[in-house]
XYZ file of C-alpha atoms in Angstrom:
316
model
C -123.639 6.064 112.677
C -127.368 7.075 113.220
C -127.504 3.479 115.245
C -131.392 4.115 113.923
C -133.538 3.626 110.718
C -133.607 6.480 109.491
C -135.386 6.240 105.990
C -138.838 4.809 107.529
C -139.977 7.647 109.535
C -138.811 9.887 106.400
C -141.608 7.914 104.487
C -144.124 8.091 107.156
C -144.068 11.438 107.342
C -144.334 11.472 103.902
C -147.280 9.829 103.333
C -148.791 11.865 106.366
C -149.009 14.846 104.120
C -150.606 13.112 101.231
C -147.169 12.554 99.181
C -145.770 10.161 96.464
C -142.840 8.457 97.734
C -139.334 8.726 96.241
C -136.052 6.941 96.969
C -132.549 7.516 95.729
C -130.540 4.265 95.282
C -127.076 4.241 94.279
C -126.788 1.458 92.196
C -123.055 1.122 92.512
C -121.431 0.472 95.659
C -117.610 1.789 96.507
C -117.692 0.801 99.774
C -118.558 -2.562 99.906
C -115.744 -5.203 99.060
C -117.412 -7.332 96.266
C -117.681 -3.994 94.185
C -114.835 -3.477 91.361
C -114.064 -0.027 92.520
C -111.373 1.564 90.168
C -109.224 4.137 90.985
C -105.993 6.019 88.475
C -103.918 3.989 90.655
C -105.749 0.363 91.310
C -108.686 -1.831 90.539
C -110.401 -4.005 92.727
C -110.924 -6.794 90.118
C -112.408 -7.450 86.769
C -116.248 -8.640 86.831
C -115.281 -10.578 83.463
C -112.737 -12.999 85.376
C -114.241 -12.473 88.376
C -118.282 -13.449 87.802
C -118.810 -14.585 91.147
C -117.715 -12.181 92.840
C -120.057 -9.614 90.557
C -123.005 -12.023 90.793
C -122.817 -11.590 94.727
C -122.730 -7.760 94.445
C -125.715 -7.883 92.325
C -127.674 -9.705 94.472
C -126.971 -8.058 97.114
C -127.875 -4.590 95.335
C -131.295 -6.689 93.955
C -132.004 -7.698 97.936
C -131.317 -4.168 99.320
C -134.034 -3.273 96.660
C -136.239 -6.019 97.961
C -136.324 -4.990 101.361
C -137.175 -1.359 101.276
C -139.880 -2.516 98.430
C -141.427 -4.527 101.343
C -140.870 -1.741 104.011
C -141.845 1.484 101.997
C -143.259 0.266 98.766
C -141.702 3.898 96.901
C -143.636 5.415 94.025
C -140.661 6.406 92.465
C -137.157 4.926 92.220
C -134.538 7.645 91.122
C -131.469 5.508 90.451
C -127.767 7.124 89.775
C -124.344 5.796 89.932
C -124.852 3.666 86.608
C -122.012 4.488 84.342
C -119.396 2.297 85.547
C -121.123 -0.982 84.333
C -123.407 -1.812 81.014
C -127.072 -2.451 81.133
C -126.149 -6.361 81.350
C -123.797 -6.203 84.407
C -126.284 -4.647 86.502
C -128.952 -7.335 84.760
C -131.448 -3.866 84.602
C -134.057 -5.840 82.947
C -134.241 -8.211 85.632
C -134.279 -5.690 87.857
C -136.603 -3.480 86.579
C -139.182 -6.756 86.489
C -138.378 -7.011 89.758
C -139.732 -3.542 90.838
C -142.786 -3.619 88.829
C -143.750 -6.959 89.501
C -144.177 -5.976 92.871
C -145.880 -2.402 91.965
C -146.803 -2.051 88.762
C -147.615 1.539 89.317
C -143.566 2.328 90.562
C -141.970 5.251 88.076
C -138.173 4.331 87.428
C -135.553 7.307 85.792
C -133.525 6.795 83.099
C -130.327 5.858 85.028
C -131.522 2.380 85.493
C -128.877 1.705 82.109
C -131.995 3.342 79.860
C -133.881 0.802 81.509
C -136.760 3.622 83.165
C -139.588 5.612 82.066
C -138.265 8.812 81.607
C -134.855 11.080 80.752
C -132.497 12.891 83.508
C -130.380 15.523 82.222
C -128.075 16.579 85.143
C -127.529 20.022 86.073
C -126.996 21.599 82.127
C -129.904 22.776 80.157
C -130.295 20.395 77.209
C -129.890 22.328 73.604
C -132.785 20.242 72.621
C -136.060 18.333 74.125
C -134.796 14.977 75.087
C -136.079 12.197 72.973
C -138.096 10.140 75.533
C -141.843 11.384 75.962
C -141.122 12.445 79.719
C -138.295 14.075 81.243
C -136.569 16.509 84.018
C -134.142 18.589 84.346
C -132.245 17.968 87.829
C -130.221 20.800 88.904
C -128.839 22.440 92.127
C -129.040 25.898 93.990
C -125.268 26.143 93.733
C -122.962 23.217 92.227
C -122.995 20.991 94.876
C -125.645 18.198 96.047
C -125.363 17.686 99.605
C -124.882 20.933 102.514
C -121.176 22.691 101.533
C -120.268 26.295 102.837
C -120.524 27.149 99.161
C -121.214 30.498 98.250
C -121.631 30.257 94.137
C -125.452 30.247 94.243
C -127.484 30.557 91.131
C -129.109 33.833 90.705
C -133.360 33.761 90.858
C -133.255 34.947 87.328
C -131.062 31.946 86.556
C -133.585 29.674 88.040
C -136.333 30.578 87.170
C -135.292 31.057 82.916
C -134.072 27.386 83.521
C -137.461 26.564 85.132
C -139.320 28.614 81.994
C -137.176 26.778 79.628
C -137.757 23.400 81.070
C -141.450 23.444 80.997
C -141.622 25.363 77.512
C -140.278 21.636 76.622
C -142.539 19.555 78.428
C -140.125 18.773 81.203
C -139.979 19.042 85.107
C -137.321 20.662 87.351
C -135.790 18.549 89.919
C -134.335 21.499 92.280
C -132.102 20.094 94.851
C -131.906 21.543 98.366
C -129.214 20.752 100.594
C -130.054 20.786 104.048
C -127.661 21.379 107.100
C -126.768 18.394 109.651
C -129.762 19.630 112.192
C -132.457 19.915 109.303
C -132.407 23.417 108.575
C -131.963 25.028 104.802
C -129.476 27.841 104.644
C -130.340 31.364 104.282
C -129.733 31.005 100.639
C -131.282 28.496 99.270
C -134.193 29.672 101.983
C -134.543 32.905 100.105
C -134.020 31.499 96.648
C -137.348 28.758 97.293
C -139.198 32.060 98.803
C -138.315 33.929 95.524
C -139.603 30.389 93.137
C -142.990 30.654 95.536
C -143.612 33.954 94.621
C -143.178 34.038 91.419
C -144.971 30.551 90.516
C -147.923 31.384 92.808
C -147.924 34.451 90.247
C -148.284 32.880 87.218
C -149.594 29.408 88.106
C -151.795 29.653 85.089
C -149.107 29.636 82.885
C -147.279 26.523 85.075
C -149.222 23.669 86.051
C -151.507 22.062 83.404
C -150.027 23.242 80.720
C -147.917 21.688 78.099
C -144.912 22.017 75.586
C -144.646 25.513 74.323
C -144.392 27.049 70.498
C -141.574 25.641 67.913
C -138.498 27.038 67.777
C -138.472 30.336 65.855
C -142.484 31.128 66.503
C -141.164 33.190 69.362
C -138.129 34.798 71.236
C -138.305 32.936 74.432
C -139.819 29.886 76.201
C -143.596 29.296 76.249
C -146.038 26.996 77.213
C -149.754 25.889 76.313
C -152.826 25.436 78.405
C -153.266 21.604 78.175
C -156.949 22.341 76.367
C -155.101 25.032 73.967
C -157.264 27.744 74.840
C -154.206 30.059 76.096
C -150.379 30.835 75.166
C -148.315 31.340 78.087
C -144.880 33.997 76.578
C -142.356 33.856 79.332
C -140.274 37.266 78.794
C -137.325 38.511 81.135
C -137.716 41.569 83.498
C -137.000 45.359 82.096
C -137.450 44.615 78.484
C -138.156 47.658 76.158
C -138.122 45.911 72.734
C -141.306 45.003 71.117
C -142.470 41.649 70.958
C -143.353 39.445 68.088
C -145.477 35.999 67.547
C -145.196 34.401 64.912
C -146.988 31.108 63.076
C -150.575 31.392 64.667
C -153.150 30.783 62.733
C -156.216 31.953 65.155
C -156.716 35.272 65.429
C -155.812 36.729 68.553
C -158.659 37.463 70.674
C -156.549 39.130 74.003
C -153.291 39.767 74.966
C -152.651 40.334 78.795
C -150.266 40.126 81.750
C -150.206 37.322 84.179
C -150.826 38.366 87.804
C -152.721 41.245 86.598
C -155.543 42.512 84.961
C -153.631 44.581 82.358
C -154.511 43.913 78.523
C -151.990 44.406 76.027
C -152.433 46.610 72.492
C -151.599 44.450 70.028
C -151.791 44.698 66.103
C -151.374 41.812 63.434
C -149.299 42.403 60.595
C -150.111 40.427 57.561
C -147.198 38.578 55.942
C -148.772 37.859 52.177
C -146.398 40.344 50.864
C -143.247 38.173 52.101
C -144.103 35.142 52.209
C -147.926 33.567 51.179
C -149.427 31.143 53.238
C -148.421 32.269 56.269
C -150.299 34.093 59.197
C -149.467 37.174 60.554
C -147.121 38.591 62.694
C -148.130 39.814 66.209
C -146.945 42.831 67.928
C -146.906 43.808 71.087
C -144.990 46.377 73.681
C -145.364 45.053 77.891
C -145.280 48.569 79.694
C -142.567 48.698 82.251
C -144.810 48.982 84.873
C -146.839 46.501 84.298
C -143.386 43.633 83.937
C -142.432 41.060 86.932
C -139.210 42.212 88.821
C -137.565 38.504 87.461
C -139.246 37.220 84.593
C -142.739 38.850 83.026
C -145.546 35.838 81.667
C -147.615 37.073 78.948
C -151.096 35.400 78.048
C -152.248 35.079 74.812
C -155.888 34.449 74.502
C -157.026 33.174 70.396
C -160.231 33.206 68.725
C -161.482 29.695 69.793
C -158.482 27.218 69.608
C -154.957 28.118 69.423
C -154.108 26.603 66.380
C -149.893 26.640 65.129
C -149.435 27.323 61.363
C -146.674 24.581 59.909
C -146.966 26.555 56.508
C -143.693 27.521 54.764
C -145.128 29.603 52.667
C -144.212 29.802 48.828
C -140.614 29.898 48.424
């Protein structure tokens, strides 16, 4: 309908500001007719009796691949629409050789059949780190993808616990903004990326170039580690009165402060030998209310050196 390409001066601009390049590619097809499209009422035919047919549509996929490898050259393929065919129908081996012989370099997601380089949960929060070494969480403002008047947006507290969460397991989050038919974002979503700048600009330390955060159990929320392991980022939710407690650190805590701020933290260690030998102490610690982030508070934990993590159980 555009009568236009629309996709190249997207890249351009792209690379104009210094950017890695990412496409989308459905891999199935519903609207063209060598597709088996399936409905509850009809199918379009059977790939099985039909091989021809489904050899054609997977060239034709492989070639639309080939041409916007020669005419943007992405650094990332994102691939979807998988499920309706097995790893062999869509020939994803050949196809990932196909991308990477022409860029080595090219990242490909999981939804190439497993085929890719790194895991995609969709939209739910997975109960437990996803098995491949890389991963990301893509999610939407509100439940839908593309621009809807749809008014069930997630709350900034909602993001950005999902955000913590995500990183405190050594993943990314892939937000999704839906823009409206002349380019603009809605109000919304406008005010929900101004919130996410504010409070990442915040506690950047705690964000970028860190790592996975503590084992389950070690501590009552999501954390993360500076990549060198000389800090402890504690992500804690706004208004909380409770005291805090770290467990399963072997170096001594050196400084306990608030992100954003020059505030240090009392702290005291409690040994543990009476409970449970072998095991470090507990710390505690109390973040004055005044002193907490309107959303979602990050707490730094400075150790003695190192942070080293105790994997003691202690006698039993």
């Amino acid at each position: 309908p555009a009568r236009r390409d629309v996709l190249t001066p997207l890249m351009q601009a792209v690379e104009r500001e210094g950017m890695k390049k990412g496409l989308y590619f459905s891999l199935l097809d519903w609207s063209h007719p060598d597709y088996p499209i399936f409905t509850n009422d009809e199918k379009r035919y059977d790939p099985v009796r039909e091989p021809a047919r489904w050899n054609r549509f997977v060239k034709f996929y492989q070639a639309q691949l080939g041409e916007l490898q020669r005419g943007v050259n992405p650094d990332l393929w994102w691939f979807d629409g998988q499920w309706e065919q097995s790893a062999e129908a869509w020939r994803a081996a050949e196809t990932r050789k196909q991308l990477l012989d022409f860029n080595p370099k090219a990242i490909i997601n999981s939804r190439l059949r497993d085929h890719g380089d790194y895991s995609t949960p969709e939209q739910g929060l997975p109960l437990s780190r996803p098995q491949k070494e890389y991963w990301e969480l893509c999610m939407t403002m509100n439940s839908t993808w593309g621009y809807t008047r749809d008014p069930d947006y997630k709350s900034p507290y909602q993001l950005l616990m999902t955000f913590a969460e995500v990183i405190g397991n050594g993943g990314n989050l892939l937000l999704n903004v839906g823009p409206k038919a002349d380019g603009t974002l809605p109000p919304e979503q406008v005010k929900l990326l101004e919130e996410l700048s504010r409070w990442t600009s915040k506690h950047a330390k705690g964000i970028y170039g860190t790592v996975a955060g503590l084992p389950g159990g070690y501590f009552y929320g999501p954390s993360t580690i500076a990549r060198d392991s000389t800090a402890l980022y504690l992500f804690v939710p706004a208004k909380t009165t409770a005291e805090q407690l770290l467990k399963g650190i072997d170096s001594p805590v050196k400084e306990i402060r608030v992100l954003g701020s020059d505030q240090k933290l009392p702290f005291r260690e409690v040994p543990r030998r009476d409970i449970s030998l072998g095991a470090p102490p507990v710390v505690y610690f109390r973040i004055p209310e005044a002193a907490q982030d309107s959303l979602l508070t990050v707490i730094e934990v400075i150790p003695e050196g190192r942070l080293r993590i105790s994997r003691s159980r202690g006698h039993e």
